[in-house]
CSV table of C-alpha atoms and ligand atoms in Angstrom, one decimal:
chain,number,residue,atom,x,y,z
A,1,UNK,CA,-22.0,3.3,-8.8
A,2,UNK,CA,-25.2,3.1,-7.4
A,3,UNK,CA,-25.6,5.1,-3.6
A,4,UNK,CA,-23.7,4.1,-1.2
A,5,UNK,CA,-26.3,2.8,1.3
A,6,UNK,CA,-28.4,0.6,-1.9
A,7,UNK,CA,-24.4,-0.7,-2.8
A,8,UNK,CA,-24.0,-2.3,0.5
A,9,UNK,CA,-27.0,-3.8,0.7
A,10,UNK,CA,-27.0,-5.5,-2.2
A,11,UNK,CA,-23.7,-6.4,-1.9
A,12,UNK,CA,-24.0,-7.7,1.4
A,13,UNK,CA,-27.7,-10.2,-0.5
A,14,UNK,CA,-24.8,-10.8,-3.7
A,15,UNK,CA,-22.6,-12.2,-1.0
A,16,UNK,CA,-24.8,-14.0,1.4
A,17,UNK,CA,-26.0,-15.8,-1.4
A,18,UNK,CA,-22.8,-16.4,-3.2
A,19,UNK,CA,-20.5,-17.5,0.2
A,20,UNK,CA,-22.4,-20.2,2.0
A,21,UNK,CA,-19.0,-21.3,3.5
A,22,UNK,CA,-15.8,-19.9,5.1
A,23,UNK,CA,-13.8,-17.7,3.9
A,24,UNK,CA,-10.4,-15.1,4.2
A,25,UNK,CA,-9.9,-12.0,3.1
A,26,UNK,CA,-6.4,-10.6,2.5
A,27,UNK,CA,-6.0,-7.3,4.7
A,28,UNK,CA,-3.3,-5.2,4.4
A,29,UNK,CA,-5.5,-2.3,6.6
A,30,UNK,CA,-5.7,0.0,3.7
A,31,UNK,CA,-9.2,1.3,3.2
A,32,UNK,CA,-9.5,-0.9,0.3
A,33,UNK,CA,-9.5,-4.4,1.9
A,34,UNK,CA,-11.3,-2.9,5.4
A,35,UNK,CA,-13.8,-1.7,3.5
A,36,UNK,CA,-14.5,-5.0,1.1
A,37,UNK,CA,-14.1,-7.1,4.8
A,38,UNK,CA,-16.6,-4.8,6.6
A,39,UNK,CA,-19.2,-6.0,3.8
A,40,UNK,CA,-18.6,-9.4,3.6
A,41,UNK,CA,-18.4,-9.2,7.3
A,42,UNK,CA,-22.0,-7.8,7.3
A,43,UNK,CA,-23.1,-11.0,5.0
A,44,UNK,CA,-21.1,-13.7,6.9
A,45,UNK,CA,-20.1,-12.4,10.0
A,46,UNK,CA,-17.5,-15.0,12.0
A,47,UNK,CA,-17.0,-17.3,9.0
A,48,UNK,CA,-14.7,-14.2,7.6
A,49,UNK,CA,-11.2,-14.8,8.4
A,50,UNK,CA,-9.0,-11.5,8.0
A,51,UNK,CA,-5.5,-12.0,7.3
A,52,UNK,CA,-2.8,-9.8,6.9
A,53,UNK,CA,0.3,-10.6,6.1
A,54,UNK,CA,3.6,-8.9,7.3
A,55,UNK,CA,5.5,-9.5,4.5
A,56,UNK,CA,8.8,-7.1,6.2
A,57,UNK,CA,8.0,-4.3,3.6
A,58,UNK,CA,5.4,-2.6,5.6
A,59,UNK,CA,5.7,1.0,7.0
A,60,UNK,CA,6.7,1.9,10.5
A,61,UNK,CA,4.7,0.7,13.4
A,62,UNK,CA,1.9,-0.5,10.7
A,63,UNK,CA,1.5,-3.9,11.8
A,64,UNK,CA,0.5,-2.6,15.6
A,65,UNK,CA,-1.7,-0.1,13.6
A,66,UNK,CA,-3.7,-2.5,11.4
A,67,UNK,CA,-4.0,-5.3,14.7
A,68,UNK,CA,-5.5,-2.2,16.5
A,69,UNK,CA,-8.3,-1.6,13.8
A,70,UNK,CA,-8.7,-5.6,13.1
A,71,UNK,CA,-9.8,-5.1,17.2
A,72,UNK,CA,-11.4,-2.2,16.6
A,73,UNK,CA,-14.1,-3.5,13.9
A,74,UNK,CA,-14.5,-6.6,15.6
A,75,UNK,CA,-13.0,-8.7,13.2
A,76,UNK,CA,-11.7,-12.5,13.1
A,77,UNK,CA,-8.1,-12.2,12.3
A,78,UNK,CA,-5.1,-13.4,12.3
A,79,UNK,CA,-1.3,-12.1,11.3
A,80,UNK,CA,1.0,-14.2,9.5
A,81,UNK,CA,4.9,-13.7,9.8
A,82,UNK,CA,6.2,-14.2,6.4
A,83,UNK,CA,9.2,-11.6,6.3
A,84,UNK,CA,11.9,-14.1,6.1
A,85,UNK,CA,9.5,-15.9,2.7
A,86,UNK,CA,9.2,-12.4,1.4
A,87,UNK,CA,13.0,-11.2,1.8
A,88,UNK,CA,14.5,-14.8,0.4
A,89,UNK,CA,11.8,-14.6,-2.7
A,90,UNK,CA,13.0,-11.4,-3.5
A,91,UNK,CA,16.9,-11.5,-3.3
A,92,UNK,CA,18.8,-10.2,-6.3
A,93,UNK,CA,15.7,-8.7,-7.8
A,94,UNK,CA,15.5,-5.2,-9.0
A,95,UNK,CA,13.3,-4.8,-11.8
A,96,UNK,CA,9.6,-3.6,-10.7
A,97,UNK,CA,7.4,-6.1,-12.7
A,98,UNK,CA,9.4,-8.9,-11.4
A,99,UNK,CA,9.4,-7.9,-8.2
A,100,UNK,CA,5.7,-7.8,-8.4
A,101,UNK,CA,5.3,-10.8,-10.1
A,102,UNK,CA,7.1,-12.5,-7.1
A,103,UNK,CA,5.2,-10.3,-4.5
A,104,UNK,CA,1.4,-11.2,-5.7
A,105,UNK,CA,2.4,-15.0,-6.0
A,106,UNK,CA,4.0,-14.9,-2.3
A,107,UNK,CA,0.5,-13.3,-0.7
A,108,UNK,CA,-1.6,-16.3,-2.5
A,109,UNK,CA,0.8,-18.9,-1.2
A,110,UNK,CA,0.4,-17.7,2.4
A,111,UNK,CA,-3.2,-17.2,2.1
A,112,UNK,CA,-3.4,-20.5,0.3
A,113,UNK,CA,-2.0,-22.4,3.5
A,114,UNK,CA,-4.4,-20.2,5.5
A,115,UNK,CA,-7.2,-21.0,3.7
A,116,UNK,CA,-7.0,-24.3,4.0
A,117,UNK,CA,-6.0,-24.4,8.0
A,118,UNK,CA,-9.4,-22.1,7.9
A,119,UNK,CA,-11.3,-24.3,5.9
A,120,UNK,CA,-12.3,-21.3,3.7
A,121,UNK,CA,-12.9,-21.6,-0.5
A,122,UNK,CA,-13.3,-18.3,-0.9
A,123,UNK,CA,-10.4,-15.2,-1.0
A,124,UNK,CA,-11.8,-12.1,-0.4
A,125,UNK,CA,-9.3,-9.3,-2.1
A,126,UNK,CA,-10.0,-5.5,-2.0
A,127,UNK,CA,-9.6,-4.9,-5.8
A,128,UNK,CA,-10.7,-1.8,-7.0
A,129,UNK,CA,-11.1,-0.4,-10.7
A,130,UNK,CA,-7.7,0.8,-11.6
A,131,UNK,CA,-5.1,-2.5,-9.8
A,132,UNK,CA,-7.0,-4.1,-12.6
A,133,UNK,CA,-7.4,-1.5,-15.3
A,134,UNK,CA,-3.4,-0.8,-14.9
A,135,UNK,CA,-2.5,-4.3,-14.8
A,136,UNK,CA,-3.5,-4.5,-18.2
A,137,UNK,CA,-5.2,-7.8,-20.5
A,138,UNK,CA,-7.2,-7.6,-23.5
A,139,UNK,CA,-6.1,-4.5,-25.3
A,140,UNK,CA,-4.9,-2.2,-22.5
A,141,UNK,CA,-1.1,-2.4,-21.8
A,142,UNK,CA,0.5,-3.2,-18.3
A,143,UNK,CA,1.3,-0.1,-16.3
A,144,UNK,CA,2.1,-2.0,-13.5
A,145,UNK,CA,1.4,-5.5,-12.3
A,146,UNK,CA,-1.1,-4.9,-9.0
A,147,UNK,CA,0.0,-7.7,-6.9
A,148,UNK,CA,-3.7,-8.8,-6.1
A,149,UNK,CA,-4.4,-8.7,-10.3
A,150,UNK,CA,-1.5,-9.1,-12.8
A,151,UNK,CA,0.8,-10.5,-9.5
A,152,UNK,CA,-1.7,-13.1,-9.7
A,153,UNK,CA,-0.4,-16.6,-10.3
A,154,UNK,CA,-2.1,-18.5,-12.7
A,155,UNK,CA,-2.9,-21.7,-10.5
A,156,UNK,CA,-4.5,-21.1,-7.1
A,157,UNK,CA,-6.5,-23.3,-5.0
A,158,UNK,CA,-9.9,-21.0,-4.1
A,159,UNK,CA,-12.2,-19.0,-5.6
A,160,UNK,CA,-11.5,-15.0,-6.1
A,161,UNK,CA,-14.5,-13.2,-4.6
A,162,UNK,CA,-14.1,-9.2,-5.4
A,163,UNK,CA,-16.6,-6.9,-3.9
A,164,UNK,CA,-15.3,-3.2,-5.2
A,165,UNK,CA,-14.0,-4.3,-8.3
A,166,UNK,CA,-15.7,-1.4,-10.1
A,167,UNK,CA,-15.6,1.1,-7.9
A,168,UNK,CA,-12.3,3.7,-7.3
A,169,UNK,CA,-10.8,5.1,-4.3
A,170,UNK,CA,-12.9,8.2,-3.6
A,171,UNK,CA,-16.4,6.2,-3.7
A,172,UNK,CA,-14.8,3.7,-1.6
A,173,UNK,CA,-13.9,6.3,0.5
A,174,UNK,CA,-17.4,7.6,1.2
A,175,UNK,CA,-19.0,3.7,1.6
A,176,UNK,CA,-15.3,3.5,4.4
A,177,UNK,CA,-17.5,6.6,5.8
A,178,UNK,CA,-20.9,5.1,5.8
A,179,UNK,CA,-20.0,1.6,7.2
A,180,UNK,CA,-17.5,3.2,9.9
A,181,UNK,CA,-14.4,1.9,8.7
A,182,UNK,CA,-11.8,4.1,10.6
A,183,UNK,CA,-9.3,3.3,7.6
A,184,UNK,CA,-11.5,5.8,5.4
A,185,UNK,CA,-9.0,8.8,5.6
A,186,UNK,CA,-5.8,6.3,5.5
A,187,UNK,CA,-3.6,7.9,2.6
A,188,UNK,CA,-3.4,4.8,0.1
A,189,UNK,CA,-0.5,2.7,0.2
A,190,UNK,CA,0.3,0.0,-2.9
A,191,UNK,CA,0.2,-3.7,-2.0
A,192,UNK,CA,4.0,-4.7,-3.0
A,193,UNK,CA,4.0,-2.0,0.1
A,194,UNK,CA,7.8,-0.8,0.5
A,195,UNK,CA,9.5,-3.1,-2.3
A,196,UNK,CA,8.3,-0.3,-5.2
A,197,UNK,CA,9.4,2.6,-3.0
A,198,UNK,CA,12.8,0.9,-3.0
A,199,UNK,CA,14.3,1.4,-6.3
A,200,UNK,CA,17.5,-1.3,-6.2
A,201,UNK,CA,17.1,-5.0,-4.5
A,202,UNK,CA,14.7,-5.6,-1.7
A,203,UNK,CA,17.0,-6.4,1.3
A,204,UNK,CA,16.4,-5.3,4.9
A,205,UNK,CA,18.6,-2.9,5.4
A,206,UNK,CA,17.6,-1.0,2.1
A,207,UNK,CA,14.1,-1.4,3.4
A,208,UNK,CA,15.0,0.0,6.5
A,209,UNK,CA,16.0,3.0,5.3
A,210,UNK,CA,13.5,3.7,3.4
A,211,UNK,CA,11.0,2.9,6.0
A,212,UNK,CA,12.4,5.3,8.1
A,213,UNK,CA,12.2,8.3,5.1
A,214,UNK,CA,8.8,7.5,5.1
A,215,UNK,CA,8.0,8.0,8.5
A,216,UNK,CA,9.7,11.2,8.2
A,217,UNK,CA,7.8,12.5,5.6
A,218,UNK,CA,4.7,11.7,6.9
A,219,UNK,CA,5.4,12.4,10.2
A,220,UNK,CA,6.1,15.8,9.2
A,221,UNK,CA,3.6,16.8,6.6
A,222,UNK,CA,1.0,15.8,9.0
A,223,UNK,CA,2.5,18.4,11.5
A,224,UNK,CA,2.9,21.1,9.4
A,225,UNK,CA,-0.9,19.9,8.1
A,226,UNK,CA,-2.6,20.1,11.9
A,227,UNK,CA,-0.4,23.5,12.5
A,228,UNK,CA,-2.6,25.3,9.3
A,229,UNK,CA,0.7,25.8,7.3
A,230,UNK,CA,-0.5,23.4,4.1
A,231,UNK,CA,-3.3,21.4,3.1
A,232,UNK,CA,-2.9,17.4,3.5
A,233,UNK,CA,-1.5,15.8,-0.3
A,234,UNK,CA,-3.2,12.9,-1.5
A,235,UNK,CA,-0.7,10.6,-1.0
A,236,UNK,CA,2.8,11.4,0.3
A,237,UNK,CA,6.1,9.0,1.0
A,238,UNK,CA,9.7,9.0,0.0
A,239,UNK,CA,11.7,6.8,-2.5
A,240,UNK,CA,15.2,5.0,-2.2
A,241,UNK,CA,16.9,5.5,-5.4
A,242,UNK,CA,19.8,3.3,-6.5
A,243,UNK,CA,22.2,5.7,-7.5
A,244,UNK,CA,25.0,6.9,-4.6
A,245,UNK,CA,26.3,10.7,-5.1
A,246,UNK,CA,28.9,12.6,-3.6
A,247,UNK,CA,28.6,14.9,-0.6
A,248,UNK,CA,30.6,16.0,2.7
A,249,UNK,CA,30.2,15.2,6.0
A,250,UNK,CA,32.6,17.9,8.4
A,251,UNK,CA,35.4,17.3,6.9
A,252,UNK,CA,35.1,13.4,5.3
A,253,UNK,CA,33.7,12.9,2.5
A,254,UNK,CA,30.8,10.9,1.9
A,255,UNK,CA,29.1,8.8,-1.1
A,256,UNK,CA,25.9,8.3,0.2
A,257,UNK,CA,22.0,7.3,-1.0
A,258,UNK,CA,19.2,9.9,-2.2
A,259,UNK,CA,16.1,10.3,-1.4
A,260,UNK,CA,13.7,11.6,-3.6
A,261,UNK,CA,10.2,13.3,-1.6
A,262,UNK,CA,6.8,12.6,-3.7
A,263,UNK,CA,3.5,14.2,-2.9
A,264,UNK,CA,0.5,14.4,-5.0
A,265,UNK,CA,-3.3,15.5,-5.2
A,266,UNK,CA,-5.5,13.5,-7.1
A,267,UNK,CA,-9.2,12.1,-7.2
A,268,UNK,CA,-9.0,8.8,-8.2
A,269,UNK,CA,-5.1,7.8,-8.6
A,270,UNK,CA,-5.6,7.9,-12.4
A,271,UNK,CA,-4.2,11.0,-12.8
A,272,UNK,CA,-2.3,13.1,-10.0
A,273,UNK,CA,-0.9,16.4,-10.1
A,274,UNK,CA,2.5,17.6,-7.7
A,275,UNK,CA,1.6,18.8,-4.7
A,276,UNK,CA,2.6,22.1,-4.1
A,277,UNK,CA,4.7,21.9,-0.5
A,278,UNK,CA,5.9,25.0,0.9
A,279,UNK,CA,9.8,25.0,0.5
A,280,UNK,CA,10.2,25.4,4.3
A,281,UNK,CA,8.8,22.0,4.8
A,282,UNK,CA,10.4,20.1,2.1
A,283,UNK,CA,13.8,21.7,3.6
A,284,UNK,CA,12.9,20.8,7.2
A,285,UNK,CA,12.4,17.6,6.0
A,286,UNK,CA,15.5,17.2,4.2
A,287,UNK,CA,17.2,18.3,6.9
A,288,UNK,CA,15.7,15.8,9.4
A,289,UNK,CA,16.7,13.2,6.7
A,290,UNK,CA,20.0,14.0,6.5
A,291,UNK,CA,20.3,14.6,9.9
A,292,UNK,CA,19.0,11.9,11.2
A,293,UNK,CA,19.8,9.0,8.7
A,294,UNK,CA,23.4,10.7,7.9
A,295,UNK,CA,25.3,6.9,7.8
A,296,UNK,CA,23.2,6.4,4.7
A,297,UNK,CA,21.5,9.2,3.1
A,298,UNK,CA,23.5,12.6,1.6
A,299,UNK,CA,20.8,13.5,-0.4
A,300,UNK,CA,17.4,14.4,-0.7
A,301,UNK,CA,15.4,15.5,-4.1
A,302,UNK,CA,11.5,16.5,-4.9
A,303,UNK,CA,9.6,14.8,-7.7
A,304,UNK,CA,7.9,17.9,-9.9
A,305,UNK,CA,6.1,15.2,-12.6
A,306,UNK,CA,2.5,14.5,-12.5
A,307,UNK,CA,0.9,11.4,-13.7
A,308,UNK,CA,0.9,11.3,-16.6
A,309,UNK,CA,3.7,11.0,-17.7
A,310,UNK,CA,4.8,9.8,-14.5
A,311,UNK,CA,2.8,7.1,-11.8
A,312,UNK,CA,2.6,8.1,-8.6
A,313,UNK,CA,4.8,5.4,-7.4
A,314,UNK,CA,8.4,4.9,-9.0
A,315,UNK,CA,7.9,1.2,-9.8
B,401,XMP,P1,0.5,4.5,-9.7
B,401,XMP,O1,1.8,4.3,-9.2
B,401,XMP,O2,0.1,3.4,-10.7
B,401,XMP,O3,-0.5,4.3,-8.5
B,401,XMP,O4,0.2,5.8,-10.3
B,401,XMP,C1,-1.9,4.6,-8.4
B,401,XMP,C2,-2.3,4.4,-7.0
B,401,XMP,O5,-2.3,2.9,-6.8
B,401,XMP,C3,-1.4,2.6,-5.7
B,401,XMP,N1,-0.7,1.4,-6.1
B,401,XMP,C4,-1.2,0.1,-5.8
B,401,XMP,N2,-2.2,-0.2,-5.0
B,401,XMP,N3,-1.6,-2.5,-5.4
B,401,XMP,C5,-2.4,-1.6,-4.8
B,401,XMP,O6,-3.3,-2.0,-4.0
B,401,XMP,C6,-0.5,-2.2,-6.2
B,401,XMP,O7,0.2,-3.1,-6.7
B,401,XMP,C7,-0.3,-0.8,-6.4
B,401,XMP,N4,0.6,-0.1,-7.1
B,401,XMP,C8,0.3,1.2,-7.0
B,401,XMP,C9,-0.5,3.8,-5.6
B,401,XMP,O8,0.1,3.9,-4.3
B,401,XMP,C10,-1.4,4.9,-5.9
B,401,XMP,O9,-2.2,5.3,-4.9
């Protein structure tokens, strides 16, 4: 890549020259898509339409979180209720690629009926180098379908205007840094959002719960972080698997869910290594897991595989 500083200006000439009309971007809040709309932003200020969808699968409190920074950076947005779409879409699916699929053609249809309300051509999308190099095409093979690449449909009605399609996640990071993007240290978080950390069918009440592992695990690796005891994982979060096991609850016994606790260091996301968590805060968080979420989960496991052979996320 080139610097950071000669990147955004000549990204900001590519796009003033390219975009002489409206247009949206699709903003989840992840440092991806704030990043790609603080550029295009800088090119053609007001007639950039952020738009972020809550599709029902997003983390705890996110959708406050992300209206906050849309404030913050001073951009035109707007926030589109589409759980209900989502949820219906996905009923009776369990198998990741489909679920995908369904996901990335869902986010075009809403932003479709945006972009038109909005009079915009253009759909901004914060792609970076590996949604696409893992989606596969040509000769690669398809890790996973990103759901702004291989989720694609093959019919949409605007043009797809890409910005960091080259670049991945730790340059991003620094141009986040330079343009004052306060998403820049935001651990990443995959588009289909909560859907792959659910292994089994997309329903709100499985979503719920693992929603609420989530916030546990974050909410305690970042204390245990700011109190010295171990450094902060690249990406952390918990997965709902879709087996039940048996455990014992006083005296009753119970056939409950597991949890499974992921944490990795990486660079990039192309390859990750397991983080190496002290075993007194993977046990405390067990134990507020269990404790706290005892009418569904019994269970609670740590992922030991780096990627490869594994991905960082379980679908
Ligand atoms: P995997 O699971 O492929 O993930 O090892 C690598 C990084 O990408 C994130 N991820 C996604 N990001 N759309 C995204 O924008 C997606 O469809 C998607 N799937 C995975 C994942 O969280 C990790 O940081």
């Amino acid at each position: 890549m080139l610097g950071a500083e000669d990147f955004i200006e000549e990204t900001v000439e590519t796009v003033k020259k390219q975009i002489t009309g409206k247009a949206i971007i699709a903003c989840s809040g992840g440092v991806d898509s704030m990043v790609a709309a603080a550029l295009v932003k800088k090119a053609i200020g007001d007639k950039l339409l952020a738009v972020y969808v809550d599709n029902g699968l997003m983390r705890k409190g996110e959708t406050e979180e992300v209206e906050q920074m849309f404030k913050s950076m001073g951009f035109n947005y707007v926030i589109e209720d589409a759980k209900d779409e989502f949820f219906s879409a996905l009923k009776g699916v369990t198998e990741p690629e489909a679920k995908r699929k369904i996901i990335g053609e869902k986010f075009i249809r809403v932003f479709e009926r945006r972009a038109k309300e909005y009079g915009a051509e253009f759909l901004i999308q914060g792609t970076i180098a590996p949604d696409w190099i893992e989606s596969g095409g040509g000769v690669r093979d398809t890790i996973k379908s990103h759901h702004n690449v291989g989720g694609l449909p093959k019919e949409m009605g605007m043009s797809l205007y890409e910005p960091l399609r080259d670049l991945y996640k730790d340059e991003v990071r620094d141009l986040a840094r330079m343009l004052g993007v306060v998403a820049s240290e935001r651990q990443p978080f995959p588009g289909p959002a909560l859907a792959v950390r659910c292994l089994d069918e997309v329903t709100p009440e499985n979503i719920a719960v693992i929603r609420e592992a989530c916030f546990i695990v974050e909410d305690e690796i970042r204390k245990y972080v700011a109190e010295g005891k171990m450094k902060m994982p690249w990406q952390y979060f918990a997965v709902l698997l879709p087996s039940r096991s048996v455990g014992v609850q006083g005296d009753r016994r119970a056939y409950g869910r597991t949890i499974a606790i992921r944490a990795v260091d990486s660079i990039d996301g192309m390859t990750a290594t397991y983080s190496n968590i002290p075993i007194e805060v993977l046990g405390r968080i067990s134990q507020r897991i269990t404790n706290t979420m005892k009418d569904s989960v019994n269970r609670v496991v740590y992922d030991i595989t780096n990627k490869p052979p594994a991905t960082i996320e379980w679908e």
